[in-house]
Amino acid sequence: MIIDKNLTNSTNKEIEKLLPARGVKMGRINIKVLPESGNNILILGVSGKLTDEDYKDVLIPRLESIISEHGKARLLSDMGDKFHGWEPKALWDDAYFRLRNDFEKIGVIGVPKWFEWRLRIAAPMISCEIKSFCPSKCKRAFL
C-alpha cells in the first residue's frame, strides 16, 4: 500500500497516525508546495531525485488546477543544494509539461551549472520567460 501523496504538508507524526500498524510503504515526496503559493503562482521546494509520481501526484494536478482557474501559471522552483536530478520518466514529464503554452513565467532558484545549460537549451521551445536566480535574489525578483 502507498500513502496518498496529497499529504505533502503533513508532518511525519500526523502521517504516522494515519498508518496501519504494518505493511505500509511510504513513497518519498520530493516536491513540496510552499505556503507562499497563491492565485496563479506555484512555489515549490524540490529535493532529492524527482520521480514520475512527484509529477503525477503533486506537480501536474496542482498546475492543471491553476491553469484551469487562471489561464496561465507562474512556476517558481527552489532546487536548493538537496536536488539531485530526475529519474528518466520524471524528466520526460517535466519536458512534456513545460512545452505546453500554459506558463506566464518559470523561475528556478539555486540551480547547479549543468541545469542552467538545460534552461538555455529549452528556452527557445518554451513560450514564456524563464529565469534562474541565486537564492539571495529569488522570490522578490520573480514575483
PDB file of N, CA and C in Angstrom, residues 50-104:
ATOM      1  N   LEU A  50      13.740  13.681  -8.513  1.00  0.00           N
ATOM      2  CA  LEU A  50      12.324  13.742  -8.837  1.00  0.00           C
ATOM      3  C   LEU A  50      11.881  12.486  -9.578  1.00  0.00           C
ATOM      4  N   THR A  51      10.662  12.051  -9.250  1.00  0.00           N
ATOM      5  CA  THR A  51      10.113  10.822  -9.816  1.00  0.00           C
ATOM      6  C   THR A  51       8.859  11.135 -10.625  1.00  0.00           C
ATOM      7  N   ASP A  52       8.433  10.153 -11.396  1.00  0.00           N
ATOM      8  CA  ASP A  52       7.184  10.254 -12.146  1.00  0.00           C
ATOM      9  C   ASP A  52       6.020  10.531 -11.186  1.00  0.00           C
ATOM     10  N   GLU A  53       6.048   9.903 -10.017  1.00  0.00           N
ATOM     11  CA  GLU A  53       4.987  10.094  -9.024  1.00  0.00           C
ATOM     12  C   GLU A  53       4.956  11.532  -8.516  1.00  0.00           C
ATOM     13  N   ASP A  54       6.122  12.167  -8.352  1.00  0.00           N
ATOM     14  CA  ASP A  54       6.160  13.570  -7.925  1.00  0.00           C
ATOM     15  C   ASP A  54       5.386  14.446  -8.896  1.00  0.00           C
ATOM     16  N   TYR A  55       5.556  14.175 -10.187  1.00  0.00           N
ATOM     17  CA  TYR A  55       4.851  14.960 -11.206  1.00  0.00           C
ATOM     18  C   TYR A  55       3.374  14.605 -11.247  1.00  0.00           C
ATOM     19  N   LYS A  56       3.061  13.326 -11.304  1.00  0.00           N
ATOM     20  CA  LYS A  56       1.668  12.906 -11.478  1.00  0.00           C
ATOM     21  C   LYS A  56       0.804  13.116 -10.236  1.00  0.00           C
ATOM     22  N   ASP A  57       1.415  13.030  -9.040  1.00  0.00           N
ATOM     23  CA  ASP A  57       0.635  13.137  -7.810  1.00  0.00           C
ATOM     24  C   ASP A  57       0.657  14.524  -7.176  1.00  0.00           C
ATOM     25  N   VAL A  58       1.669  15.338  -7.484  1.00  0.00           N
ATOM     26  CA  VAL A  58       1.791  16.644  -6.839  1.00  0.00           C
ATOM     27  C   VAL A  58       1.782  17.778  -7.867  1.00  0.00           C
ATOM     28  N   LEU A  59       2.794  17.829  -8.715  1.00  0.00           N
ATOM     29  CA  LEU A  59       3.006  18.996  -9.577  1.00  0.00           C
ATOM     30  C   LEU A  59       1.941  19.161 -10.656  1.00  0.00           C
ATOM     31  N   ILE A  60       1.705  18.159 -11.458  1.00  0.00           N
ATOM     32  CA  ILE A  60       0.788  18.308 -12.592  1.00  0.00           C
ATOM     33  C   ILE A  60      -0.643  18.601 -12.143  1.00  0.00           C
ATOM     34  N   PRO A  61      -1.194  17.888 -11.158  1.00  0.00           N
ATOM     35  CA  PRO A  61      -2.559  18.252 -10.731  1.00  0.00           C
ATOM     36  C   PRO A  61      -2.666  19.689 -10.211  1.00  0.00           C
ATOM     37  N   ARG A  62      -1.662  20.124  -9.461  1.00  0.00           N
ATOM     38  CA  ARG A  62      -1.705  21.497  -8.933  1.00  0.00           C
ATOM     39  C   ARG A  62      -1.623  22.511 -10.065  1.00  0.00           C
ATOM     40  N   LEU A  63      -0.721  22.284 -11.024  1.00  0.00           N
ATOM     41  CA  LEU A  63      -0.598  23.201 -12.158  1.00  0.00           C
ATOM     42  C   LEU A  63      -1.857  23.195 -13.020  1.00  0.00           C
ATOM     43  N   GLU A  64      -2.428  22.041 -13.274  1.00  0.00           N
ATOM     44  CA  GLU A  64      -3.648  21.989 -14.084  1.00  0.00           C
ATOM     45  C   GLU A  64      -4.791  22.733 -13.406  1.00  0.00           C
ATOM     46  N   SER A  65      -4.859  22.678 -12.094  1.00  0.00           N
ATOM     47  CA  SER A  65      -5.879  23.419 -11.361  1.00  0.00           C
ATOM     48  C   SER A  65      -5.678  24.932 -11.520  1.00  0.00           C
ATOM     49  N   ILE A  66      -4.439  25.379 -11.386  1.00  0.00           N
ATOM     50  CA  ILE A  66      -4.124  26.809 -11.555  1.00  0.00           C
ATOM     51  C   ILE A  66      -4.448  27.254 -12.974  1.00  0.00           C
ATOM     52  N   ILE A  67      -4.047  26.464 -13.961  1.00  0.00           N
ATOM     53  CA  ILE A  67      -4.257  26.819 -15.366  1.00  0.00           C
ATOM     54  C   ILE A  67      -5.742  26.870 -15.699  1.00  0.00           C
ATOM     55  N   SER A  68      -6.520  25.928 -15.189  1.00  0.00           N
ATOM     56  CA  SER A  68      -7.954  25.957 -15.482  1.00  0.00           C
ATOM     57  C   SER A  68      -8.630  27.157 -14.826  1.00  0.00           C
ATOM     58  N   GLU A  69      -8.124  27.606 -13.684  1.00  0.00           N
ATOM     59  CA  GLU A  69      -8.731  28.747 -12.996  1.00  0.00           C
ATOM     60  C   GLU A  69      -8.225  30.096 -13.506  1.00  0.00           C
ATOM     61  N   HIS A  70      -6.932  30.188 -13.857  1.00  0.00           N
ATOM     62  CA  HIS A  70      -6.325  31.479 -14.192  1.00  0.00           C
ATOM     63  C   HIS A  70      -5.843  31.596 -15.636  1.00  0.00           C
ATOM     64  N   GLY A  71      -5.852  30.523 -16.390  1.00  0.00           N
ATOM     65  CA  GLY A  71      -5.399  30.580 -17.775  1.00  0.00           C
ATOM     66  C   GLY A  71      -3.927  30.278 -17.946  1.00  0.00           C
ATOM     67  N   LYS A  72      -3.086  30.879 -17.128  1.00  0.00           N
ATOM     68  CA  LYS A  72      -1.637  30.650 -17.179  1.00  0.00           C
ATOM     69  C   LYS A  72      -1.102  30.583 -15.756  1.00  0.00           C
ATOM     70  N   ALA A  73       0.020  29.897 -15.612  1.00  0.00           N
ATOM     71  CA  ALA A  73       0.633  29.731 -14.294  1.00  0.00           C
ATOM     72  C   ALA A  73       2.015  30.368 -14.264  1.00  0.00           C
ATOM     73  N   ARG A  74       2.397  30.795 -13.075  1.00  0.00           N
ATOM     74  CA  ARG A  74       3.774  31.190 -12.794  1.00  0.00           C
ATOM     75  C   ARG A  74       4.349  30.120 -11.890  1.00  0.00           C
ATOM     76  N   LEU A  75       5.470  29.546 -12.277  1.00  0.00           N
ATOM     77  CA  LEU A  75       6.079  28.449 -11.532  1.00  0.00           C
ATOM     78  C   LEU A  75       7.459  28.871 -11.066  1.00  0.00           C
ATOM     79  N   LEU A  76       7.687  28.756  -9.755  1.00  0.00           N
ATOM     80  CA  LEU A  76       8.994  29.040  -9.174  1.00  0.00           C
ATOM     81  C   LEU A  76       9.427  27.818  -8.381  1.00  0.00           C
ATOM     82  N   SER A  77      10.551  27.218  -8.774  1.00  0.00           N
ATOM     83  CA  SER A  77      11.059  26.005  -8.112  1.00  0.00           C
ATOM     84  C   SER A  77      12.365  26.317  -7.402  1.00  0.00           C
ATOM     85  N   ASP A  78      12.388  26.055  -6.099  1.00  0.00           N
ATOM     86  CA  ASP A  78      13.615  26.223  -5.311  1.00  0.00           C
ATOM     87  C   ASP A  78      14.323  24.878  -5.274  1.00  0.00           C
ATOM     88  N   MET A  79      15.356  24.734  -6.118  1.00  0.00           N
ATOM     89  CA  MET A  79      16.058  23.461  -6.247  1.00  0.00           C
ATOM     90  C   MET A  79      17.004  23.223  -5.070  1.00  0.00           C
ATOM     91  N   GLY A  80      17.595  24.269  -4.546  1.00  0.00           N
ATOM     92  CA  GLY A  80      18.463  24.125  -3.381  1.00  0.00           C
ATOM     93  C   GLY A  80      19.610  23.152  -3.605  1.00  0.00           C
ATOM     94  N   ASP A  81      20.339  22.881  -2.546  1.00  0.00           N
ATOM     95  CA  ASP A  81      21.509  22.007  -2.667  1.00  0.00           C
ATOM     96  C   ASP A  81      21.162  20.533  -2.454  1.00  0.00           C
ATOM     97  N   LYS A  82      19.899  20.230  -2.200  1.00  0.00           N
ATOM     98  CA  LYS A  82      19.498  18.841  -1.988  1.00  0.00           C
ATOM     99  C   LYS A  82      18.822  18.235  -3.216  1.00  0.00           C
ATOM    100  N   PHE A  83      18.795  18.980  -4.319  1.00  0.00           N
ATOM    101  CA  PHE A  83      18.219  18.476  -5.565  1.00  0.00           C
ATOM    102  C   PHE A  83      19.265  17.638  -6.290  1.00  0.00           C
ATOM    103  N   HIS A  84      18.860  16.430  -6.746  1.00  0.00           N
ATOM    104  CA  HIS A  84      19.808  15.518  -7.387  1.00  0.00           C
ATOM    105  C   HIS A  84      19.376  15.069  -8.773  1.00  0.00           C
ATOM    106  N   GLY A  85      18.460  15.803  -9.407  1.00  0.00           N
ATOM    107  CA  GLY A  85      18.082  15.471 -10.776  1.00  0.00           C
ATOM    108  C   GLY A  85      16.748  14.749 -10.871  1.00  0.00           C
ATOM    109  N   TRP A  86      16.564  14.067 -11.984  1.00  0.00           N
ATOM    110  CA  TRP A  86      15.305  13.407 -12.302  1.00  0.00           C
ATOM    111  C   TRP A  86      15.539  11.947 -12.625  1.00  0.00           C
ATOM    112  N   GLU A  87      14.554  11.129 -12.298  1.00  0.00           N
ATOM    113  CA  GLU A  87      14.504   9.796 -12.870  1.00  0.00           C
ATOM    114  C   GLU A  87      14.080   9.980 -14.327  1.00  0.00           C
ATOM    115  N   PRO A  88      14.424   9.052 -15.229  1.00  0.00           N
ATOM    116  CA  PRO A  88      14.126   9.253 -16.658  1.00  0.00           C
ATOM    117  C   PRO A  88      12.664   9.598 -16.964  1.00  0.00           C
ATOM    118  N   LYS A  89      11.717   8.907 -16.379  1.00  0.00           N
ATOM    119  CA  LYS A  89      10.302   9.176 -16.646  1.00  0.00           C
ATOM    120  C   LYS A  89       9.912  10.565 -16.156  1.00  0.00           C
ATOM    121  N   ALA A  90      10.469  10.985 -15.034  1.00  0.00           N
ATOM    122  CA  ALA A  90      10.174  12.316 -14.498  1.00  0.00           C
ATOM    123  C   ALA A  90      10.744  13.403 -15.403  1.00  0.00           C
ATOM    124  N   LEU A  91      11.897  13.162 -15.990  1.00  0.00           N
ATOM    125  CA  LEU A  91      12.482  14.126 -16.929  1.00  0.00           C
ATOM    126  C   LEU A  91      11.563  14.305 -18.134  1.00  0.00           C
ATOM    127  N   TRP A  92      10.987  13.211 -18.613  1.00  0.00           N
ATOM    128  CA  TRP A  92      10.032  13.278 -19.713  1.00  0.00           C
ATOM    129  C   TRP A  92       8.785  14.067 -19.292  1.00  0.00           C
ATOM    130  N   ASP A  93       8.252  13.789 -18.090  1.00  0.00           N
ATOM    131  CA  ASP A  93       7.087  14.518 -17.577  1.00  0.00           C
ATOM    132  C   ASP A  93       7.375  16.015 -17.536  1.00  0.00           C
ATOM    133  N   ASP A  94       8.564  16.369 -17.058  1.00  0.00           N
ATOM    134  CA  ASP A  94       8.957  17.767 -16.939  1.00  0.00           C
ATOM    135  C   ASP A  94       8.998  18.437 -18.311  1.00  0.00           C
ATOM    136  N   ALA A  95       9.680  17.807 -19.254  1.00  0.00           N
ATOM    137  CA  ALA A  95       9.803  18.381 -20.596  1.00  0.00           C
ATOM    138  C   ALA A  95       8.439  18.510 -21.270  1.00  0.00           C
ATOM    139  N   TYR A  96       7.636  17.483 -21.186  1.00  0.00           N
ATOM    140  CA  TYR A  96       6.323  17.491 -21.825  1.00  0.00           C
ATOM    141  C   TYR A  96       5.434  18.601 -21.258  1.00  0.00           C
ATOM    142  N   PHE A  97       5.395  18.717 -19.947  1.00  0.00           N
ATOM    143  CA  PHE A  97       4.503  19.701 -19.349  1.00  0.00           C
ATOM    144  C   PHE A  97       4.978  21.128 -19.606  1.00  0.00           C
ATOM    145  N   ARG A  98       6.272  21.364 -19.561  1.00  0.00           N
ATOM    146  CA  ARG A  98       6.793  22.722 -19.771  1.00  0.00           C
ATOM    147  C   ARG A  98       6.676  23.182 -21.219  1.00  0.00           C
ATOM    148  N   LEU A  99       6.567  22.252 -22.149  1.00  0.00           N
ATOM    149  CA  LEU A  99       6.422  22.637 -23.550  1.00  0.00           C
ATOM    150  C   LEU A  99       5.004  23.102 -23.881  1.00  0.00           C
ATOM    151  N   ARG A 100       4.086  22.890 -22.973  1.00  0.00           N
ATOM    152  CA  ARG A 100       2.732  23.409 -23.175  1.00  0.00           C
ATOM    153  C   ARG A 100       2.780  24.932 -23.073  1.00  0.00           C
ATOM    154  N   ASN A 101       1.845  25.588 -23.662  1.00  0.00           N
ATOM    155  CA  ASN A 101       1.815  27.056 -23.671  1.00  0.00           C
ATOM    156  C   ASN A 101       0.974  27.582 -22.504  1.00  0.00           C
ATOM    157  N   ASP A 102       1.188  27.048 -21.316  1.00  0.00           N
ATOM    158  CA  ASP A 102       0.352  27.367 -20.167  1.00  0.00           C
ATOM    159  C   ASP A 102       1.069  28.155 -19.082  1.00  0.00           C
ATOM    160  N   PHE A 103       2.271  28.643 -19.370  1.00  0.00           N
ATOM    161  CA  PHE A 103       3.043  29.341 -18.352  1.00  0.00           C
ATOM    162  C   PHE A 103       3.235  30.804 -18.720  1.00  0.00           C
ATOM    163  N   GLU A 104       3.123  31.647 -17.720  1.00  0.00           N
ATOM    164  CA  GLU A 104       3.433  33.064 -17.865  1.00  0.00           C
ATOM    165  C   GLU A 104       4.918  33.296 -17.584  1.00  0.00           C
TER     166      GLU A 104
END
